[in-house]
């Protein structure tokens, strides 16, 4: 049976044992997936307060704003949370490439027959 977290209208994020939520980011105009990252409570709060995407870097162990050095900010048009509130979906207007490699999306390769191929 579903509980209030699953069916109610109270924001009650269910962070994992590391204090993180998975964040899926899509482009509002194209609908394409731009990136997947992680958010802790501070990243979620900053994102909702500022309207620009913030994440938790698991490797650097620090809060970061996407685009803070490149200028390629992700302007949040809409934030959604899944049914059990352990994943966030950010629908954004990107101000440039979302991937640190300069690609529009972090998902610029496909796996085919066990090897990687660039998307055209």
mmCIF file of N, CA and C in Angstrom, residues 3-120:
data_model
loop_
_atom_site.group_PDB
_atom_site.id
_atom_site.type_symbol
_atom_site.label_atom_id
_atom_site.label_comp_id
_atom_site.label_asym_id
_atom_site.label_seq_id
_atom_site.Cartn_x
_atom_site.Cartn_y
_atom_site.Cartn_z
ATOM 1 N N UNK A 3 2.272 4.984 0.690
ATOM 2 C CA UNK A 3 2.229 5.866 1.847
ATOM 3 C C UNK A 3 2.181 7.310 1.377
ATOM 4 N N UNK A 4 2.175 8.243 2.322
ATOM 5 C CA UNK A 4 2.052 9.659 1.979
ATOM 6 C C UNK A 4 3.219 10.139 1.122
ATOM 7 N N UNK A 5 4.419 9.595 1.328
ATOM 8 C CA UNK A 5 5.570 9.982 0.507
ATOM 9 C C UNK A 5 5.288 9.667 -0.957
ATOM 10 N N UNK A 6 4.596 8.560 -1.197
ATOM 11 C CA UNK A 6 4.350 8.119 -2.570
ATOM 12 C C UNK A 6 3.129 8.768 -3.215
ATOM 13 N N UNK A 7 2.164 9.169 -2.439
ATOM 14 C CA UNK A 7 0.930 9.676 -3.039
ATOM 15 C C UNK A 7 0.574 11.086 -2.610
ATOM 16 N N UNK A 8 1.203 11.572 -1.555
ATOM 17 C CA UNK A 8 0.869 12.893 -1.032
ATOM 18 C C UNK A 8 1.550 14.020 -1.796
ATOM 19 N N UNK A 9 1.341 15.226 -1.326
ATOM 20 C CA UNK A 9 1.890 16.412 -1.974
ATOM 21 C C UNK A 9 2.923 17.125 -1.100
ATOM 22 N N UNK A 10 3.536 16.381 -0.189
ATOM 23 C CA UNK A 10 4.595 16.929 0.648
ATOM 24 C C UNK A 10 5.941 16.493 0.097
ATOM 25 N N UNK A 11 6.814 17.470 -0.159
ATOM 26 C CA UNK A 11 8.160 17.137 -0.603
ATOM 27 C C UNK A 11 8.913 16.522 0.561
ATOM 28 N N UNK A 12 9.300 15.254 0.404
ATOM 29 C CA UNK A 12 9.979 14.497 1.451
ATOM 30 C C UNK A 12 11.010 13.580 0.795
ATOM 31 N N UNK A 13 12.098 14.163 0.250
ATOM 32 C CA UNK A 13 13.070 13.365 -0.494
ATOM 33 C C UNK A 13 13.641 12.218 0.329
ATOM 34 N N UNK A 14 13.823 11.089 -0.343
ATOM 35 C CA UNK A 14 14.364 9.882 0.285
ATOM 36 C C UNK A 14 15.813 9.721 -0.187
ATOM 37 N N UNK A 15 16.737 10.336 0.541
ATOM 38 C CA UNK A 15 18.151 10.269 0.202
ATOM 39 C C UNK A 15 18.683 8.880 0.527
ATOM 40 N N UNK A 16 19.654 8.400 -0.267
ATOM 41 C CA UNK A 16 20.222 7.080 -0.022
ATOM 42 C C UNK A 16 21.169 7.121 1.177
ATOM 43 N N UNK A 17 21.840 6.004 1.454
ATOM 44 C CA UNK A 17 22.726 5.903 2.614
ATOM 45 C C UNK A 17 23.882 6.907 2.557
ATOM 46 N N UNK A 18 24.215 7.372 1.353
ATOM 47 C CA UNK A 18 25.264 8.389 1.189
ATOM 48 C C UNK A 18 24.694 9.801 1.208
ATOM 49 N N UNK A 19 23.390 9.913 1.413
ATOM 50 C CA UNK A 19 22.750 11.226 1.456
ATOM 51 C C UNK A 19 22.481 11.817 0.091
ATOM 52 N N UNK A 20 22.305 10.949 -0.926
ATOM 53 C CA UNK A 20 22.165 11.424 -2.300
ATOM 54 C C UNK A 20 20.865 10.981 -2.959
ATOM 55 N N UNK A 21 20.444 11.785 -3.931
ATOM 56 C CA UNK A 21 19.365 11.460 -4.857
ATOM 57 C C UNK A 21 19.970 11.410 -6.249
ATOM 58 N N UNK A 22 19.433 10.580 -7.120
ATOM 59 C CA UNK A 22 19.823 10.609 -8.528
ATOM 60 C C UNK A 22 19.052 11.734 -9.206
ATOM 61 N N UNK A 23 19.749 12.493 -10.050
ATOM 62 C CA UNK A 23 19.118 13.588 -10.787
ATOM 63 C C UNK A 23 19.283 13.351 -12.278
ATOM 64 N N UNK A 24 18.179 13.283 -12.979
ATOM 65 C CA UNK A 24 18.170 13.145 -14.430
ATOM 66 C C UNK A 24 17.840 14.523 -14.996
ATOM 67 N N UNK A 25 18.641 14.965 -15.977
ATOM 68 C CA UNK A 25 18.471 16.302 -16.538
ATOM 69 C C UNK A 25 18.142 16.187 -18.021
ATOM 70 N N UNK A 26 17.027 16.800 -18.434
ATOM 71 C CA UNK A 26 16.639 16.791 -19.840
ATOM 72 C C UNK A 26 16.476 18.214 -20.359
ATOM 73 N N UNK A 27 16.634 18.359 -21.666
ATOM 74 C CA UNK A 27 16.479 19.635 -22.343
ATOM 75 C C UNK A 27 14.989 19.902 -22.581
ATOM 76 N N UNK A 28 14.526 21.044 -22.147
ATOM 77 C CA UNK A 28 13.094 21.355 -22.295
ATOM 78 C C UNK A 28 12.680 21.412 -23.759
ATOM 79 N N UNK A 29 13.513 21.962 -24.625
ATOM 80 C CA UNK A 29 13.152 22.130 -26.031
ATOM 81 C C UNK A 29 13.155 20.808 -26.797
ATOM 82 N N UNK A 30 14.215 20.011 -26.630
ATOM 83 C CA UNK A 30 14.343 18.782 -27.423
ATOM 84 C C UNK A 30 13.814 17.547 -26.718
ATOM 85 N N UNK A 31 13.747 17.586 -25.396
ATOM 86 C CA UNK A 31 13.356 16.413 -24.626
ATOM 87 C C UNK A 31 14.490 15.437 -24.418
ATOM 88 N N UNK A 32 15.668 15.726 -24.985
ATOM 89 C CA UNK A 32 16.806 14.820 -24.865
ATOM 90 C C UNK A 32 17.412 14.804 -23.477
ATOM 91 N N UNK A 33 17.959 13.639 -23.116
ATOM 92 C CA UNK A 33 18.658 13.514 -21.837
ATOM 93 C C UNK A 33 20.013 14.202 -21.967
ATOM 94 N N UNK A 34 20.295 15.127 -21.061
ATOM 95 C CA UNK A 34 21.562 15.849 -21.082
ATOM 96 C C UNK A 34 22.597 15.217 -20.162
ATOM 97 N N UNK A 35 22.179 14.829 -18.977
ATOM 98 C CA UNK A 35 23.124 14.265 -18.013
ATOM 99 C C UNK A 35 22.378 13.591 -16.873
ATOM 100 N N UNK A 36 23.124 12.798 -16.118
ATOM 101 C CA UNK A 36 22.655 12.203 -14.874
ATOM 102 C C UNK A 36 23.704 12.551 -13.830
ATOM 103 N N UNK A 37 23.258 13.035 -12.699
ATOM 104 C CA UNK A 37 24.179 13.434 -11.640
ATOM 105 C C UNK A 37 23.543 13.089 -10.297
ATOM 106 N N UNK A 38 24.144 13.576 -9.233
ATOM 107 C CA UNK A 38 23.623 13.309 -7.892
ATOM 108 C C UNK A 38 23.447 14.617 -7.140
ATOM 109 N N UNK A 39 22.459 14.612 -6.252
ATOM 110 C CA UNK A 39 22.181 15.781 -5.422
ATOM 111 C C UNK A 39 22.099 15.359 -3.972
ATOM 112 N N UNK A 40 22.735 16.140 -3.108
ATOM 113 C CA UNK A 40 22.488 15.977 -1.686
ATOM 114 C C UNK A 40 21.447 17.026 -1.291
ATOM 115 N N UNK A 41 21.143 17.147 -0.027
ATOM 116 C CA UNK A 41 20.111 18.099 0.417
ATOM 117 C C UNK A 41 20.489 19.522 0.016
ATOM 118 N N UNK A 42 21.769 19.900 0.201
ATOM 119 C CA UNK A 42 22.202 21.261 -0.125
ATOM 120 C C UNK A 42 22.055 21.547 -1.623
ATOM 121 N N UNK A 43 22.396 20.575 -2.467
ATOM 122 C CA UNK A 43 22.282 20.763 -3.918
ATOM 123 C C UNK A 43 20.821 20.920 -4.330
ATOM 124 N N UNK A 44 19.961 20.105 -3.768
ATOM 125 C CA UNK A 44 18.534 20.212 -4.074
ATOM 126 C C UNK A 44 18.000 21.566 -3.625
ATOM 127 N N UNK A 45 18.328 21.956 -2.395
ATOM 128 C CA UNK A 45 17.855 23.236 -1.878
ATOM 129 C C UNK A 45 18.358 24.400 -2.721
ATOM 130 N N UNK A 46 19.646 24.407 -3.083
ATOM 131 C CA UNK A 46 20.217 25.494 -3.896
ATOM 132 C C UNK A 46 19.562 25.549 -5.269
ATOM 133 N N UNK A 47 19.304 24.381 -5.850
ATOM 134 C CA UNK A 47 18.644 24.318 -7.154
ATOM 135 C C UNK A 47 17.258 24.941 -7.085
ATOM 136 N N UNK A 48 16.501 24.566 -6.081
ATOM 137 C CA UNK A 48 15.142 25.077 -5.943
ATOM 138 C C UNK A 48 15.133 26.563 -5.592
ATOM 139 N N UNK A 49 16.130 27.024 -4.826
ATOM 140 C CA UNK A 49 16.220 28.442 -4.438
ATOM 141 C C UNK A 49 16.648 29.336 -5.598
ATOM 142 N N UNK A 50 17.606 28.868 -6.402
ATOM 143 C CA UNK A 50 18.225 29.727 -7.414
ATOM 144 C C UNK A 50 17.663 29.555 -8.812
ATOM 145 N N UNK A 51 17.071 28.397 -9.086
ATOM 146 C CA UNK A 51 16.572 28.123 -10.434
ATOM 147 C C UNK A 51 17.665 27.681 -11.403
ATOM 148 N N UNK A 52 18.868 27.432 -10.885
ATOM 149 C CA UNK A 52 19.940 26.857 -11.697
ATOM 150 C C UNK A 52 20.396 25.566 -11.030
ATOM 151 N N UNK A 53 20.803 24.602 -11.850
ATOM 152 C CA UNK A 53 21.110 23.262 -11.347
ATOM 153 C C UNK A 53 22.403 23.231 -10.547
ATOM 154 N N UNK A 54 22.318 22.637 -9.374
ATOM 155 C CA UNK A 54 23.463 22.385 -8.492
ATOM 156 C C UNK A 54 23.490 20.887 -8.207
ATOM 157 N N UNK A 55 24.681 20.348 -8.047
ATOM 158 C CA UNK A 55 24.837 18.914 -7.804
ATOM 159 C C UNK A 55 25.885 18.675 -6.739
ATOM 160 N N UNK A 56 25.978 17.427 -6.307
ATOM 161 C CA UNK A 56 27.025 17.006 -5.383
ATOM 162 C C UNK A 56 28.022 16.175 -6.177
ATOM 163 N N UNK A 57 29.275 16.580 -6.153
ATOM 164 C CA UNK A 57 30.322 15.815 -6.822
ATOM 165 C C UNK A 57 30.793 14.707 -5.890
ATOM 166 N N UNK A 58 30.553 13.470 -6.294
ATOM 167 C CA UNK A 58 30.990 12.338 -5.477
ATOM 168 C C UNK A 58 32.504 12.214 -5.481
ATOM 169 N N UNK A 59 33.156 12.574 -6.577
ATOM 170 C CA UNK A 59 34.617 12.449 -6.649
ATOM 171 C C UNK A 59 35.330 13.568 -5.891
ATOM 172 N N UNK A 60 34.822 14.790 -6.019
ATOM 173 C CA UNK A 60 35.463 15.929 -5.347
ATOM 174 C C UNK A 60 34.902 16.188 -3.956
ATOM 175 N N UNK A 61 33.783 15.536 -3.645
ATOM 176 C CA UNK A 61 33.120 15.711 -2.345
ATOM 177 C C UNK A 61 32.774 17.180 -2.090
ATOM 178 N N UNK A 62 32.146 17.792 -3.087
ATOM 179 C CA UNK A 62 31.779 19.196 -2.954
ATOM 180 C C UNK A 62 30.526 19.516 -3.751
ATOM 181 N N UNK A 63 29.836 20.565 -3.316
ATOM 182 C CA UNK A 63 28.686 21.087 -4.024
ATOM 183 C C UNK A 63 29.187 21.879 -5.224
ATOM 184 N N UNK A 64 28.522 21.744 -6.368
ATOM 185 C CA UNK A 64 28.917 22.521 -7.550
ATOM 186 C C UNK A 64 27.699 22.930 -8.358
ATOM 187 N N UNK A 65 27.805 24.090 -8.946
ATOM 188 C CA UNK A 65 26.769 24.591 -9.839
ATOM 189 C C UNK A 65 27.193 24.254 -11.256
ATOM 190 N N UNK A 66 26.363 23.543 -11.992
ATOM 191 C CA UNK A 66 26.688 23.206 -13.375
ATOM 192 C C UNK A 66 26.868 24.490 -14.160
ATOM 193 N N UNK A 67 28.035 24.642 -14.782
ATOM 194 C CA UNK A 67 28.326 25.820 -15.584
ATOM 195 C C UNK A 67 28.978 26.956 -14.828
ATOM 196 N N UNK A 68 29.328 26.736 -13.557
ATOM 197 C CA UNK A 68 29.883 27.835 -12.775
ATOM 198 C C UNK A 68 31.208 28.348 -13.351
ATOM 199 N N UNK A 69 31.981 27.506 -14.014
ATOM 200 C CA UNK A 69 33.224 27.983 -14.629
ATOM 201 C C UNK A 69 33.081 28.192 -16.136
ATOM 202 N N UNK A 70 32.276 27.377 -16.799
ATOM 203 C CA UNK A 70 32.126 27.478 -18.254
ATOM 204 C C UNK A 70 31.080 28.498 -18.685
ATOM 205 N N UNK A 71 30.161 28.816 -17.791
ATOM 206 C CA UNK A 71 29.045 29.672 -18.154
ATOM 207 C C UNK A 71 27.870 28.905 -18.744
ATOM 208 N N UNK A 72 28.021 27.588 -18.894
ATOM 209 C CA UNK A 72 26.967 26.749 -19.470
ATOM 210 C C UNK A 72 25.992 26.301 -18.381
ATOM 211 N N UNK A 73 25.316 27.273 -17.805
ATOM 212 C CA UNK A 73 24.363 26.998 -16.728
ATOM 213 C C UNK A 73 23.174 26.201 -17.244
ATOM 214 N N UNK A 74 22.557 25.490 -16.338
ATOM 215 C CA UNK A 74 21.314 24.781 -16.627
ATOM 216 C C UNK A 74 20.206 25.510 -15.874
ATOM 217 N N UNK A 75 19.370 26.235 -16.608
ATOM 218 C CA UNK A 75 18.275 26.992 -16.016
ATOM 219 C C UNK A 75 17.069 26.067 -15.872
ATOM 220 N N UNK A 76 16.636 25.861 -14.652
ATOM 221 C CA UNK A 76 15.578 24.890 -14.368
ATOM 222 C C UNK A 76 14.206 25.482 -14.690
ATOM 223 N N UNK A 77 13.547 24.865 -15.659
ATOM 224 C CA UNK A 77 12.184 25.252 -16.026
ATOM 225 C C UNK A 77 11.179 24.520 -15.142
ATOM 226 N N UNK A 78 11.521 23.288 -14.781
ATOM 227 C CA UNK A 78 10.621 22.467 -13.964
ATOM 228 C C UNK A 78 11.433 21.418 -13.234
ATOM 229 N N UNK A 79 11.074 21.175 -11.990
ATOM 230 C CA UNK A 79 11.697 20.113 -11.199
ATOM 231 C C UNK A 79 10.593 19.134 -10.790
ATOM 232 N N UNK A 80 10.843 17.860 -11.033
ATOM 233 C CA UNK A 80 9.886 16.816 -10.649
ATOM 234 C C UNK A 80 10.600 15.797 -9.782
ATOM 235 N N UNK A 81 9.822 15.075 -9.000
ATOM 236 C CA UNK A 81 10.379 14.009 -8.167
ATOM 237 C C UNK A 81 9.564 12.750 -8.421
ATOM 238 N N UNK A 82 10.224 11.597 -8.393
ATOM 239 C CA UNK A 82 9.507 10.358 -8.717
ATOM 240 C C UNK A 82 8.623 9.914 -7.555
ATOM 241 N N UNK A 83 7.899 8.806 -7.781
ATOM 242 C CA UNK A 83 6.861 8.365 -6.847
ATOM 243 C C UNK A 83 7.365 8.099 -5.435
ATOM 244 N N UNK A 84 8.557 7.525 -5.293
ATOM 245 C CA UNK A 84 9.047 7.283 -3.930
ATOM 246 C C UNK A 84 10.065 8.323 -3.483
ATOM 247 N N UNK A 85 10.177 9.392 -4.244
ATOM 248 C CA UNK A 85 10.971 10.570 -3.922
ATOM 249 C C UNK A 85 12.461 10.279 -3.707
ATOM 250 N N UNK A 86 12.992 9.344 -4.523
ATOM 251 C CA UNK A 86 14.428 9.091 -4.433
ATOM 252 C C UNK A 86 15.176 9.451 -5.719
ATOM 253 N N UNK A 87 14.470 10.091 -6.656
ATOM 254 C CA UNK A 87 15.096 10.556 -7.892
ATOM 255 C C UNK A 87 14.406 11.849 -8.333
ATOM 256 N N UNK A 88 15.211 12.753 -8.868
ATOM 257 C CA UNK A 88 14.722 14.049 -9.321
ATOM 258 C C UNK A 88 14.903 14.147 -10.829
ATOM 259 N N UNK A 89 13.947 14.780 -11.487
ATOM 260 C CA UNK A 89 14.021 15.050 -12.928
ATOM 261 C C UNK A 89 14.011 16.558 -13.099
ATOM 262 N N UNK A 90 15.093 17.089 -13.640
ATOM 263 C CA UNK A 90 15.179 18.515 -13.928
ATOM 264 C C UNK A 90 14.965 18.732 -15.425
ATOM 265 N N UNK A 91 13.993 19.531 -15.764
ATOM 266 C CA UNK A 91 13.731 19.907 -17.148
ATOM 267 C C UNK A 91 14.304 21.308 -17.289
ATOM 268 N N UNK A 92 15.303 21.458 -18.166
ATOM 269 C CA UNK A 92 16.104 22.678 -18.158
ATOM 270 C C UNK A 92 16.203 23.346 -19.525
ATOM 271 N N UNK A 93 16.603 24.602 -19.477
ATOM 272 C CA UNK A 93 17.012 25.356 -20.648
ATOM 273 C C UNK A 93 18.520 25.538 -20.505
ATOM 274 N N UNK A 94 19.308 24.770 -21.250
ATOM 275 C CA UNK A 94 20.760 24.863 -21.110
ATOM 276 C C UNK A 94 21.311 26.110 -21.792
ATOM 277 N N UNK A 95 22.324 26.707 -21.165
ATOM 278 C CA UNK A 95 22.975 27.887 -21.745
ATOM 279 C C UNK A 95 24.285 27.457 -22.403
ATOM 280 N N UNK A 96 24.250 26.344 -23.114
ATOM 281 C CA UNK A 96 25.433 25.805 -23.771
ATOM 282 C C UNK A 96 25.486 24.308 -23.575
ATOM 283 N N UNK A 97 26.592 23.689 -23.976
ATOM 284 C CA UNK A 97 26.725 22.241 -23.840
ATOM 285 C C UNK A 97 26.602 21.798 -22.384
ATOM 286 N N UNK A 98 25.944 20.672 -22.162
ATOM 287 C CA UNK A 98 25.788 20.157 -20.805
ATOM 288 C C UNK A 98 26.979 19.305 -20.376
ATOM 289 N N UNK A 99 27.681 18.726 -21.324
ATOM 290 C CA UNK A 99 28.784 17.815 -20.993
ATOM 291 C C UNK A 99 30.100 18.589 -20.868
ATOM 292 N N UNK A 100 30.918 18.175 -19.911
ATOM 293 C CA UNK A 100 32.224 18.834 -19.716
ATOM 294 C C UNK A 100 33.156 18.629 -20.911
ATOM 295 N N UNK A 101 32.813 17.688 -21.807
ATOM 296 C CA UNK A 101 33.637 17.457 -23.002
ATOM 297 C C UNK A 101 33.306 18.452 -24.115
ATOM 298 N N UNK A 102 32.249 19.242 -23.910
ATOM 299 C CA UNK A 102 31.805 20.169 -24.940
ATOM 300 C C UNK A 102 30.662 19.636 -25.777
ATOM 301 N N UNK A 103 30.277 18.395 -25.532
ATOM 302 C CA UNK A 103 29.134 17.801 -26.238
ATOM 303 C C UNK A 103 27.834 18.347 -25.652
ATOM 304 N N UNK A 104 26.817 18.412 -26.469
ATOM 305 C CA UNK A 104 25.511 18.893 -26.029
ATOM 306 C C UNK A 104 24.987 18.069 -24.862
ATOM 307 N N UNK A 105 25.148 16.767 -24.946
ATOM 308 C CA UNK A 105 24.687 15.822 -23.930
ATOM 309 C C UNK A 105 25.847 14.939 -23.512
ATOM 310 N N UNK A 106 25.806 14.463 -22.283
ATOM 311 C CA UNK A 106 26.804 13.489 -21.833
ATOM 312 C C UNK A 106 26.605 12.136 -22.524
ATOM 313 N N UNK A 107 25.455 11.956 -23.153
ATOM 314 C CA UNK A 107 25.122 10.697 -23.821
ATOM 315 C C UNK A 107 25.309 10.853 -25.327
ATOM 316 N N UNK A 108 26.542 11.070 -25.754
ATOM 317 C CA UNK A 108 26.847 11.311 -27.170
ATOM 318 C C UNK A 108 27.415 10.084 -27.875
ATOM 319 N N UNK A 109 27.426 8.943 -27.175
ATOM 320 C CA UNK A 109 27.891 7.695 -27.787
ATOM 321 C C UNK A 109 26.865 6.603 -27.549
ATOM 322 N N UNK A 110 26.820 5.648 -28.478
ATOM 323 C CA UNK A 110 25.946 4.485 -28.294
ATOM 324 C C UNK A 110 26.822 3.246 -28.260
ATOM 325 N N UNK A 111 26.320 2.235 -27.605
ATOM 326 C CA UNK A 111 27.010 0.946 -27.532
ATOM 327 C C UNK A 111 26.406 0.052 -28.599
ATOM 328 N N UNK A 112 27.245 -0.468 -29.469
ATOM 329 C CA UNK A 112 26.777 -1.353 -30.528
ATOM 330 C C UNK A 112 27.788 -2.475 -30.686
ATOM 331 N N UNK A 113 27.315 -3.693 -30.587
ATOM 332 C CA UNK A 113 28.176 -4.874 -30.705
ATOM 333 C C UNK A 113 29.384 -4.798 -29.777
ATOM 334 N N UNK A 114 29.151 -4.290 -28.562
ATOM 335 C CA UNK A 114 30.212 -4.263 -27.545
ATOM 336 C C UNK A 114 31.221 -3.144 -27.694
ATOM 337 N N UNK A 115 31.013 -2.223 -28.636
ATOM 338 C CA UNK A 115 31.948 -1.102 -28.770
ATOM 339 C C UNK A 115 31.172 0.214 -28.865
ATOM 340 N N UNK A 116 31.898 1.322 -28.657
ATOM 341 C CA UNK A 116 31.285 2.632 -28.656
ATOM 342 C C UNK A 116 31.330 3.278 -30.025
ATOM 343 N N UNK A 117 30.266 3.986 -30.357
ATOM 344 C CA UNK A 117 30.167 4.718 -31.629
ATOM 345 C C UNK A 117 29.599 6.093 -31.330
ATOM 346 N N UNK A 118 30.181 7.118 -31.919
ATOM 347 C CA UNK A 118 29.669 8.485 -31.757
ATOM 348 C C UNK A 118 28.318 8.599 -32.465
ATOM 349 N N UNK A 119 27.424 9.347 -31.867
ATOM 350 C CA UNK A 119 26.144 9.644 -32.501
ATOM 351 C C UNK A 119 26.396 10.694 -33.564
ATOM 352 N N UNK A 120 25.718 10.583 -34.655
ATOM 353 C CA UNK A 120 25.873 11.582 -35.726
ATOM 354 C C UNK A 120 24.779 12.604 -35.692
#
